[in-house]
XYZ file of C-alpha atoms in Angstrom:
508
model
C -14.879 -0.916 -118.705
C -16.566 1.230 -116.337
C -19.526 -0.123 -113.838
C -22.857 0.704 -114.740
C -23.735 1.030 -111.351
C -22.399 3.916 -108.884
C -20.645 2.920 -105.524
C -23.291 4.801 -103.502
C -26.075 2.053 -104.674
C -24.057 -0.779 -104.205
C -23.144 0.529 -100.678
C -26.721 0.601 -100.230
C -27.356 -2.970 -101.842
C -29.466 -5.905 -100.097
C -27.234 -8.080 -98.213
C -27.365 -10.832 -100.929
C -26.458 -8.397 -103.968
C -23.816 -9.555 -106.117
C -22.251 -8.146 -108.799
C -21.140 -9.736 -111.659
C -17.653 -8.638 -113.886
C -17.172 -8.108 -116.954
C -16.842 -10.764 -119.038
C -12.997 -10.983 -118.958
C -13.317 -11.717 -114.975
C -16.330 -13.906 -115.768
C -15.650 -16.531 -113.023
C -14.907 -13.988 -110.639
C -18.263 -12.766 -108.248
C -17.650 -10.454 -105.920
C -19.952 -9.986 -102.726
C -20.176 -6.929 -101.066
C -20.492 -6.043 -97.225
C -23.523 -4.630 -95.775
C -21.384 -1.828 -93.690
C -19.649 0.810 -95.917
C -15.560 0.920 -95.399
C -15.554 4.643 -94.568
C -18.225 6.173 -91.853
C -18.855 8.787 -90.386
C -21.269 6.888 -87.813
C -20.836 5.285 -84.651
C -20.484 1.119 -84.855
C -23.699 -0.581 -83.944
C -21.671 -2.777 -81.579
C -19.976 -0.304 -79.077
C -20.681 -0.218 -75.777
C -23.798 2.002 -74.677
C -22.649 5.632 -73.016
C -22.480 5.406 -69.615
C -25.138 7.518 -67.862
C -24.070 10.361 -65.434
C -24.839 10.661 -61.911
C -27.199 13.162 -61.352
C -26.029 16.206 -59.652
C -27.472 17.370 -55.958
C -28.943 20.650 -57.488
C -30.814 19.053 -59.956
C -32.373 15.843 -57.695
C -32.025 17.664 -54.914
C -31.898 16.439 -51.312
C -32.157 12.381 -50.863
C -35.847 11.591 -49.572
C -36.670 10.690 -46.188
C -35.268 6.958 -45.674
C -33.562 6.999 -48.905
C -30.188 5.840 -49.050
C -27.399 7.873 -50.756
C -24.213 6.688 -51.936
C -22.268 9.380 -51.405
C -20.811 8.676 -48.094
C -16.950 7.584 -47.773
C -15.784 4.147 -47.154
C -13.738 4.130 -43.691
C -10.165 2.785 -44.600
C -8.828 -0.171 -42.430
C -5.968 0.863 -39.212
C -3.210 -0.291 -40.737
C -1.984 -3.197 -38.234
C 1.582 -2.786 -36.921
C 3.462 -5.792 -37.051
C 5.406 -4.047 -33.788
C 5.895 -5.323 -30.447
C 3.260 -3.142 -28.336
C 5.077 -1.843 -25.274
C 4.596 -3.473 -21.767
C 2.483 -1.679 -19.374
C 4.351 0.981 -17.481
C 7.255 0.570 -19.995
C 6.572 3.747 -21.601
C 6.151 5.930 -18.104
C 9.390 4.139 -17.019
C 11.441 5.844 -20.576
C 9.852 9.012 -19.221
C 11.042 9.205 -16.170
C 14.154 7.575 -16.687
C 17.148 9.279 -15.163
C 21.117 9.224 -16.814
C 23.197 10.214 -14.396
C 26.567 9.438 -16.432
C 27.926 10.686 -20.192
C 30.417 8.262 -21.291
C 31.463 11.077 -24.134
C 31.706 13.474 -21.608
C 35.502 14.612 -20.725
C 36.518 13.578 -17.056
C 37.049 16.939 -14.800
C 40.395 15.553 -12.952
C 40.851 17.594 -10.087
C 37.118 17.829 -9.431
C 36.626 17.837 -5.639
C 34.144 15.867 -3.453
C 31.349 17.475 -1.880
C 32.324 16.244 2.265
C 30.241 16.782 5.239
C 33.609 19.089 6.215
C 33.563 20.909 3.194
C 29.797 21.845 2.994
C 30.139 24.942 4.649
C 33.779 25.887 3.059
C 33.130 29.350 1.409
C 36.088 28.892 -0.680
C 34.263 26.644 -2.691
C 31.885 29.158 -3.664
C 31.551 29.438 -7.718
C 32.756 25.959 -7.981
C 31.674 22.764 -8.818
C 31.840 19.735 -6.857
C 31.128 16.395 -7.227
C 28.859 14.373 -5.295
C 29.701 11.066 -3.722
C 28.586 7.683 -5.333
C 26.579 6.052 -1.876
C 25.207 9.654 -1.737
C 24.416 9.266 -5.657
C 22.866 5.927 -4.682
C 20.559 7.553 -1.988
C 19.354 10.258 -4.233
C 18.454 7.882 -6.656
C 16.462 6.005 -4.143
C 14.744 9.195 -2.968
C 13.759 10.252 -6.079
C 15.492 13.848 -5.608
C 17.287 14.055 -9.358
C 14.758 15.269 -12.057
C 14.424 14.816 -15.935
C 15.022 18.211 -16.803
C 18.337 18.982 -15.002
C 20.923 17.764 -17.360
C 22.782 15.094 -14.989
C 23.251 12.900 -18.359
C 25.250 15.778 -19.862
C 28.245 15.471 -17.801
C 30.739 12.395 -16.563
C 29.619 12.230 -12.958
C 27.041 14.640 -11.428
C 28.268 17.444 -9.699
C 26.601 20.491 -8.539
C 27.570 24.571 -8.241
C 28.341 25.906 -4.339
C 26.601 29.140 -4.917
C 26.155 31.549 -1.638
C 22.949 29.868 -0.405
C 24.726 26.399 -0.768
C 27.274 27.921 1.701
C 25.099 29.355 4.021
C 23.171 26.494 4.328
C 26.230 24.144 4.423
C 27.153 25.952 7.497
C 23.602 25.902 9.219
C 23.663 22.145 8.376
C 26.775 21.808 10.447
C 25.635 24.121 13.622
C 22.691 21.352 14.123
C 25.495 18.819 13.943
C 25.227 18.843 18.068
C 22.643 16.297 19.265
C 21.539 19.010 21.742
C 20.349 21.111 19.442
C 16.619 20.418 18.617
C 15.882 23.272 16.077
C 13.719 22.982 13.467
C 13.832 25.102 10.060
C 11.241 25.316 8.280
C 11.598 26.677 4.711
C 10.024 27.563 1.142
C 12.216 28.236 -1.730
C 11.025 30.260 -4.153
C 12.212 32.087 -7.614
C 11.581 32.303 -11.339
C 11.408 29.379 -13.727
C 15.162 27.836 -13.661
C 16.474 29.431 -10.747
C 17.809 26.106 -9.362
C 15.097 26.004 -6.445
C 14.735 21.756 -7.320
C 18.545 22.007 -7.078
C 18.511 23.325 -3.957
C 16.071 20.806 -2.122
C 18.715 18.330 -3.949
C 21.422 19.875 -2.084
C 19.931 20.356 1.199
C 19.460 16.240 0.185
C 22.717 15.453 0.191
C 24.226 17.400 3.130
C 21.491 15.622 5.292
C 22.619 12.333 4.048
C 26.089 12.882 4.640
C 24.991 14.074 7.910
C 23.123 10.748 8.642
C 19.906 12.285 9.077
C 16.495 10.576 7.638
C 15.552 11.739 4.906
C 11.739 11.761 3.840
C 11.209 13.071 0.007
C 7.666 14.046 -1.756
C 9.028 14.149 -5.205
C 6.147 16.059 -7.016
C 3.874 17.797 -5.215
C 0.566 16.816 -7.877
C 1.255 13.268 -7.311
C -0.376 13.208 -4.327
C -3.430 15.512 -5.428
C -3.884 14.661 -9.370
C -6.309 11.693 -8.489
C -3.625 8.820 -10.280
C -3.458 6.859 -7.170
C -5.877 5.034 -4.952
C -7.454 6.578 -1.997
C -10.138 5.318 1.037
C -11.176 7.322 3.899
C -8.862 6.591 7.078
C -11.007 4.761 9.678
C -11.482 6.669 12.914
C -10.101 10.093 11.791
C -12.436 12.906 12.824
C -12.622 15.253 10.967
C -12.779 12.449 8.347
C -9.218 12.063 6.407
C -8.572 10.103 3.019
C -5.139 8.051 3.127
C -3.276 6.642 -0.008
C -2.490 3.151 0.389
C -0.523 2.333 -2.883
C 1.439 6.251 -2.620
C 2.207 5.316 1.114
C 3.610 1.389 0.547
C 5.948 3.160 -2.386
C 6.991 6.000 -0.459
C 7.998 3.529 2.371
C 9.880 1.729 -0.179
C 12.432 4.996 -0.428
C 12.424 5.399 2.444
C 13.883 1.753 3.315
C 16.481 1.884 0.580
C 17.515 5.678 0.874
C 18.519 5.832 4.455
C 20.679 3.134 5.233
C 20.746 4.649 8.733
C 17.366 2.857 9.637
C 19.226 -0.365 9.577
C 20.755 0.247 12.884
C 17.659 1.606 14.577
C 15.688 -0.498 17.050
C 12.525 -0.476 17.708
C 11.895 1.012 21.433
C 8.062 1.400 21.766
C 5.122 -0.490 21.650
C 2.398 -0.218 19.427
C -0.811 -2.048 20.558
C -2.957 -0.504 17.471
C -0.863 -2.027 14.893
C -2.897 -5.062 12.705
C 0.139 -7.703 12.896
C 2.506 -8.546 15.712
C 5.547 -6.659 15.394
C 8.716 -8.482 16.500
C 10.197 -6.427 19.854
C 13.823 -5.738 18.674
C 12.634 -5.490 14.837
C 14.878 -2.827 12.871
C 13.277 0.308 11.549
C 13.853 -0.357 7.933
C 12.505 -3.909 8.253
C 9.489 -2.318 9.532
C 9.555 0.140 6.714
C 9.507 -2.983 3.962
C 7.183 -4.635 5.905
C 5.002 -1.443 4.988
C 6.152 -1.539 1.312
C 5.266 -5.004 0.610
C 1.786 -4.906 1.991
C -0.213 -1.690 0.853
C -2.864 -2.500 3.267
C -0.944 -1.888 6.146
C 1.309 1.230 5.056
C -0.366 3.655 6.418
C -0.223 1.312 10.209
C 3.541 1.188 9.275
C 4.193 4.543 8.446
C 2.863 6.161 11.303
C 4.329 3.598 13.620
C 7.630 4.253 11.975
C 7.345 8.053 12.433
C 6.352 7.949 16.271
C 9.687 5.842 16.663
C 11.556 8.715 14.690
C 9.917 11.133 16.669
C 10.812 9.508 19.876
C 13.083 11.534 22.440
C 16.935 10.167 21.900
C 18.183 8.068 25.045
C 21.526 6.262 25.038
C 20.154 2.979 24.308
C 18.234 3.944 21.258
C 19.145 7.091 19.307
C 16.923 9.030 17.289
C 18.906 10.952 14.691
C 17.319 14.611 13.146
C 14.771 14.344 9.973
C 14.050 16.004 6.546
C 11.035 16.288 5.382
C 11.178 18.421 2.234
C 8.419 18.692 -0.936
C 8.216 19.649 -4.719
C 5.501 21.898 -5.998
C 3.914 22.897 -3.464
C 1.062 25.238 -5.018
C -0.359 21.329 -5.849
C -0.681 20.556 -2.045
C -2.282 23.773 -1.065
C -5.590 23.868 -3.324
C -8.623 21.223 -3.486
C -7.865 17.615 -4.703
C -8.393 15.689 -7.905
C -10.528 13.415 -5.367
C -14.124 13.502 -4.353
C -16.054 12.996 -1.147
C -19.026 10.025 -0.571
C -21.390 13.468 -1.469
C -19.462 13.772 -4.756
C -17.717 17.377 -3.127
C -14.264 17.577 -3.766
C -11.474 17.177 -1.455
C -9.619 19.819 -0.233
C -5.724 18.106 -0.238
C -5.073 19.078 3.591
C -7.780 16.215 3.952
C -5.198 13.868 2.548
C -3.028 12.093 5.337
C -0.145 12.520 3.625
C -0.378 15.909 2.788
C -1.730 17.033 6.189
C 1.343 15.262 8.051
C 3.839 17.527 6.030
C 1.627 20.827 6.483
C 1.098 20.412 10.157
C 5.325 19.996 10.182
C 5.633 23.238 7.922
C 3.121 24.923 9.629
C 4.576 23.744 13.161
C 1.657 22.205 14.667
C 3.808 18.745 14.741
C 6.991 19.319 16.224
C 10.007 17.589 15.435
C 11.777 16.545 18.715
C 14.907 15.370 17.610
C 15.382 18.661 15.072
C 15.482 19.111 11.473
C 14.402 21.160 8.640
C 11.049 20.890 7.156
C 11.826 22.279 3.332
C 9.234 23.182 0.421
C 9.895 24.159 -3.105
C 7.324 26.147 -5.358
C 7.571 25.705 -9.021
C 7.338 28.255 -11.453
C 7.076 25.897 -15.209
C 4.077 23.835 -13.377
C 2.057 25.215 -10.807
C -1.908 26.030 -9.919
C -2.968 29.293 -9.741
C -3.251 29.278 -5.700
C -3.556 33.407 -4.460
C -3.809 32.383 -1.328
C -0.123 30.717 -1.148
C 0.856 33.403 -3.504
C -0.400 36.661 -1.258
C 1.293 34.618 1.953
C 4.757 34.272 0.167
C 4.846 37.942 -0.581
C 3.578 38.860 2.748
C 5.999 36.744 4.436
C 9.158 37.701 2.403
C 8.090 41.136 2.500
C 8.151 41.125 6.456
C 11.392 39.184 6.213
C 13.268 41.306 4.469
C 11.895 44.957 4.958
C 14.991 47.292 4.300
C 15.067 45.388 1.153
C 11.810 45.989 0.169
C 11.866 49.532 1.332
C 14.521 50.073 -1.262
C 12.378 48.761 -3.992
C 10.947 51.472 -5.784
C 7.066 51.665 -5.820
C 4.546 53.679 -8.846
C 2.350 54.710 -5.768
C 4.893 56.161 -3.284
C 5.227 59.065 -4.470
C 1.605 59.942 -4.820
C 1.337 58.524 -1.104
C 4.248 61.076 0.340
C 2.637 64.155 -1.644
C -0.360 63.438 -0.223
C 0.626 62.773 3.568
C -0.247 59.306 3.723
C 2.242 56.492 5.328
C 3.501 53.555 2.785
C 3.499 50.603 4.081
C 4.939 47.849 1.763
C 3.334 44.944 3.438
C 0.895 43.291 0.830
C -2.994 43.372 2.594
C -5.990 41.002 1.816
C -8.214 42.215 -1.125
C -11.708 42.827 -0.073
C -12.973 41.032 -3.910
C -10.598 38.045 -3.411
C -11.989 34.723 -1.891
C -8.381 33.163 0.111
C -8.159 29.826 1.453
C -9.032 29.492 5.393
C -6.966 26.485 5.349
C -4.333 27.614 4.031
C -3.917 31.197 5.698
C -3.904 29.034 8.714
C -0.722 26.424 7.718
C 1.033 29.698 6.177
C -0.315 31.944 8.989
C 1.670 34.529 11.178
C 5.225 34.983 10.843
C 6.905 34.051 14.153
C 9.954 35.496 15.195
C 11.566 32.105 16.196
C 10.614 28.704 14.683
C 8.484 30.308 11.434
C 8.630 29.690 8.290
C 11.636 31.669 5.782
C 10.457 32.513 1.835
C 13.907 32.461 0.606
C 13.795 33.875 -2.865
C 16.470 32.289 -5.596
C 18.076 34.880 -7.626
C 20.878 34.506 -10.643
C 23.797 33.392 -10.379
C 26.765 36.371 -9.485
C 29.574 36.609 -12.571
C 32.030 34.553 -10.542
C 29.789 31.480 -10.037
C 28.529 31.909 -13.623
C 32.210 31.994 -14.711
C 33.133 28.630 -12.317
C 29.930 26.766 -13.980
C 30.912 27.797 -17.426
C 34.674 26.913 -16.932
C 33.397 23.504 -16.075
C 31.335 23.258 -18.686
C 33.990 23.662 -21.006
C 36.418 21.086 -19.067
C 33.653 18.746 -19.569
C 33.975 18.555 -23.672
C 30.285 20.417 -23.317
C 31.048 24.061 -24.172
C 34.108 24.820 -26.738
C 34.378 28.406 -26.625
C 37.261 29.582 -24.411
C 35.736 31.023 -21.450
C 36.957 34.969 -21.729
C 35.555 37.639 -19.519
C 33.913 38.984 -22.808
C 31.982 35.304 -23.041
C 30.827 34.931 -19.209
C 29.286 39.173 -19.643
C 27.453 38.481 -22.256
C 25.940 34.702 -21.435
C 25.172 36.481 -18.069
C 23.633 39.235 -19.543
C 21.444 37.138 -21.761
C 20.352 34.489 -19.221
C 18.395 36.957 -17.266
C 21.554 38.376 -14.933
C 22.688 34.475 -14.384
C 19.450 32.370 -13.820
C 21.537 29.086 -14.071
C 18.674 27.392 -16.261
C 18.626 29.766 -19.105
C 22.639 29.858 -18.447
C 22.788 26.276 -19.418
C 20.604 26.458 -21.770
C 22.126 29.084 -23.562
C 25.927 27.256 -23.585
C 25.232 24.003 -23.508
C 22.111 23.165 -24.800
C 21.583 25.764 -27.551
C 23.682 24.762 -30.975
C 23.912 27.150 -33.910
């Protein structure tokens, strides 16, 4: 029997309707719900909508003093759980040198590099090795760089081009203790050109010589402003010495030239802040220096007057080398600054104005030697002062050579009846350096300073390097006359840094 009621009213039914069956379900009473089964509607209990956040066009900028919510939480560093390193550990793993390849193939019949043989031009295009006590001292010294490859190879070695030969042999015509020359010299050449090299070589022939050897490493170490300064008392005009630079430099000195350990002292020196024992050996004296920073610069100039000291009999003086890396650094102002907050021109530096006035040849050297100075062409100052003085020098050096050089205005010069004169002249527009026009000034017949340029390599000394490249396990290519012409050809005609770079370095 059908309801007499339709679903839509009971759906709509007080909450206490019930509706009672037919009489054939009499005890049953069924109660219905107040909500409907099927809806269309949301539920009365959800969760209200969550309002939006209005955007910036419609609110607007925040009001003065208002604060937005908007802005970013900073993450947290992430702590590393790492040992940090020790101070100095991390300058050390730069400048770190590797001297020895243990992978490296031995060269077997690899010859010595002798104080006989240094001037041998039948060595020329080959490579020789380099003594260990030499290896030692040139450690000490500070004369091998990072960026010369000595961890490449089993043993270091180095190429006898034709400059290493000529100067070999000039080496060994100063052997005579009569002969109180000095040579003073600037290297220069294009980026990898070997002009470190060759301050490395002129290094070692002096040490096997037994002369002292006195190294400036870089150049901008002295001028960069990374070491202490003070001004030197009683120095007019006023000079600024480097106490920490001078007790280290002392230092390498002591443990480089072994030669100071049978040198006496044979002067007094009444200036000097402590008592100096009489008979006190030079290299004593030296560490005495290096241990104390206060009195290095006391020590160092006491131990250069004894070095400088004529040679008697009873106390030999033997010849020095004083040589310098980067010199653009040293002839420019200073990373420093004056009392008046003006900055410090570097030839104010004691340091730097005892090697200048020994290039320059103010400050003789009595005894003889060779002052030597490197320019650098992958870090260097812009300095056109040193610049216009190396071409003027080498120009008046080496004028047939220069006169064969073709020029753009010569031409234009002979048409019109005018002399060419290759000689560079001062720019009216250009502001030099007085100070240093006057250390690279005239060029003297005898005693001046040589510009001696660094060229590539020839085809037979790229050929010798390249042979012992490939002895070495570092190059496997056979070395054909094809190979050498075309590495040659691509390093620039032989500039020995883009030569290694090119064999050994370079992997396809």
């Amino acid at each position: 029997m059908s309801s007499g009621r339709c679903g839509s009213c009971i759906a709509r039914a007080p909450e206490n309707l019930t509706y009672r069956l037919p009489r054939r379900h009499s005890n049953s009473v069924v109660r219905f719900p107040q909500h409907a089964f099927f809806s269309t509607t949301s539920q009365n209990l959800a969760l209200p909508t969550p309002k939006s956040r209005p955007s910036k066009l419609a609110t607007g900028p925040p009001k003065r003093g208002e604060k937005t919510t908007y802005a970013r939480k900073k993450k947290k560093p992430s702590e590393s759980k790492a040992r940090p390193p020790a101070p100095g550990e991390r300058k050390a793993l730069r400048k770190r040198i590797v001297l020895s390849n243990t992978n490296a193939l031995e060269v077997p019949d690899m010859q010595d590099f002798t104080a006989e043989s240094m001037g041998n031009a039948k060595l020329q295009g080959q490579v020789v090795g380099i003594p260990g006590p030499v290896v030692d001292q040139l450690r000490a010294i500070e004369a091998f760089k990072t960026c010369q490859g000595w961890g490449l190879f089993r043993r270091p070695g180095m190429l006898v081009r034709a400059e290493t030969v000529s100067h070999g042999k000039l080496v060994q015509s100063m052997s005579d203790p009569q002969d109180t020359r000095t040579i003073r010299r600037i290297y220069v050449g294009e980026r990898g050109s070997g002009k470190s090299t060759m301050l490395l070589q002129a290094m070692t022939m002096a040490f096997l010589q037994n002369w002292v050897v006195i190294n400036f490493p870089e150049g901008q170490d002295l001028t960069i402003g990374h070491t202490e300064y003070g001004p030197l008392p009683g120095s007019s005009p006023p000079l600024y010495h480097q106490k920490t630079y001078t007790a280290a430099l002392l230092s390498r000195l002591a443990r480089a030239n072994p030669i100071l350990s049978t040198l006496r002292l044979s002067q007094p020196h009444p200036s000097f802040p402590i008592p100096l024992q009489p008979n006190i050996s030079l290299d004593r004296l030296a560490l005495l220096g290096a241990s104390d920073s206060e009195i290095a610069h006391p020590v160092f100039l006491a131990l250069w007057a004894e070095l400088s000291a004529p040679s008697t009999r009873e106390h030999p003086r033997p010849k020095v080398l004083l040589a310098l890396d980067g010199l653009a650094h040293v002839m420019r102002n200073s990373a420093y600054m004056s009392p008046v907050f003006a900055p410090i021109h570097a030839h104010d530096l004691a340091l730097v104005r005892f090697f200048t006035d020994h290039l320059s040849g103010a400050a003789p050297l009595p005894n003889g030697g060779m002052v030597l100075a490197a320019t650098s062409a992958s870090n260097h100052p812009n300095v056109l002062t040193l610049q216009f003085k190396l071409q003027q020098i080498e120009v008046a050096q080496n004028p047939a050579r220069v006169a064969a050089l073709p020029s753009p205005i010569q031409p234009f010069l002979t048409a019109t009846g005018q002399e060419y004169d290759p000689v560079p002249r001062p720019q009216p527009f250009v502001s030099y350096d007085d100070r240093v026009m006057q250390v690279l000034g005239g060029v003297r017949p005898e005693g001046g300073i040589e510009v001696q340029r660094l060229e590539g390599l020839s085809r037979e000394e790229a050929r010798g390097l390249m042979e012992y490249w490939a002895r070495s396990g570092m190059m496997r290519k056979e070395v054909s006359e094809g190979l050498v012409g075309e590495k040659w050809t691509v390093s620039g005609g032989g500039v020995v840094g883009e030569l290694e770079r090119g064999c050994v370095r370079m992997r396809v």
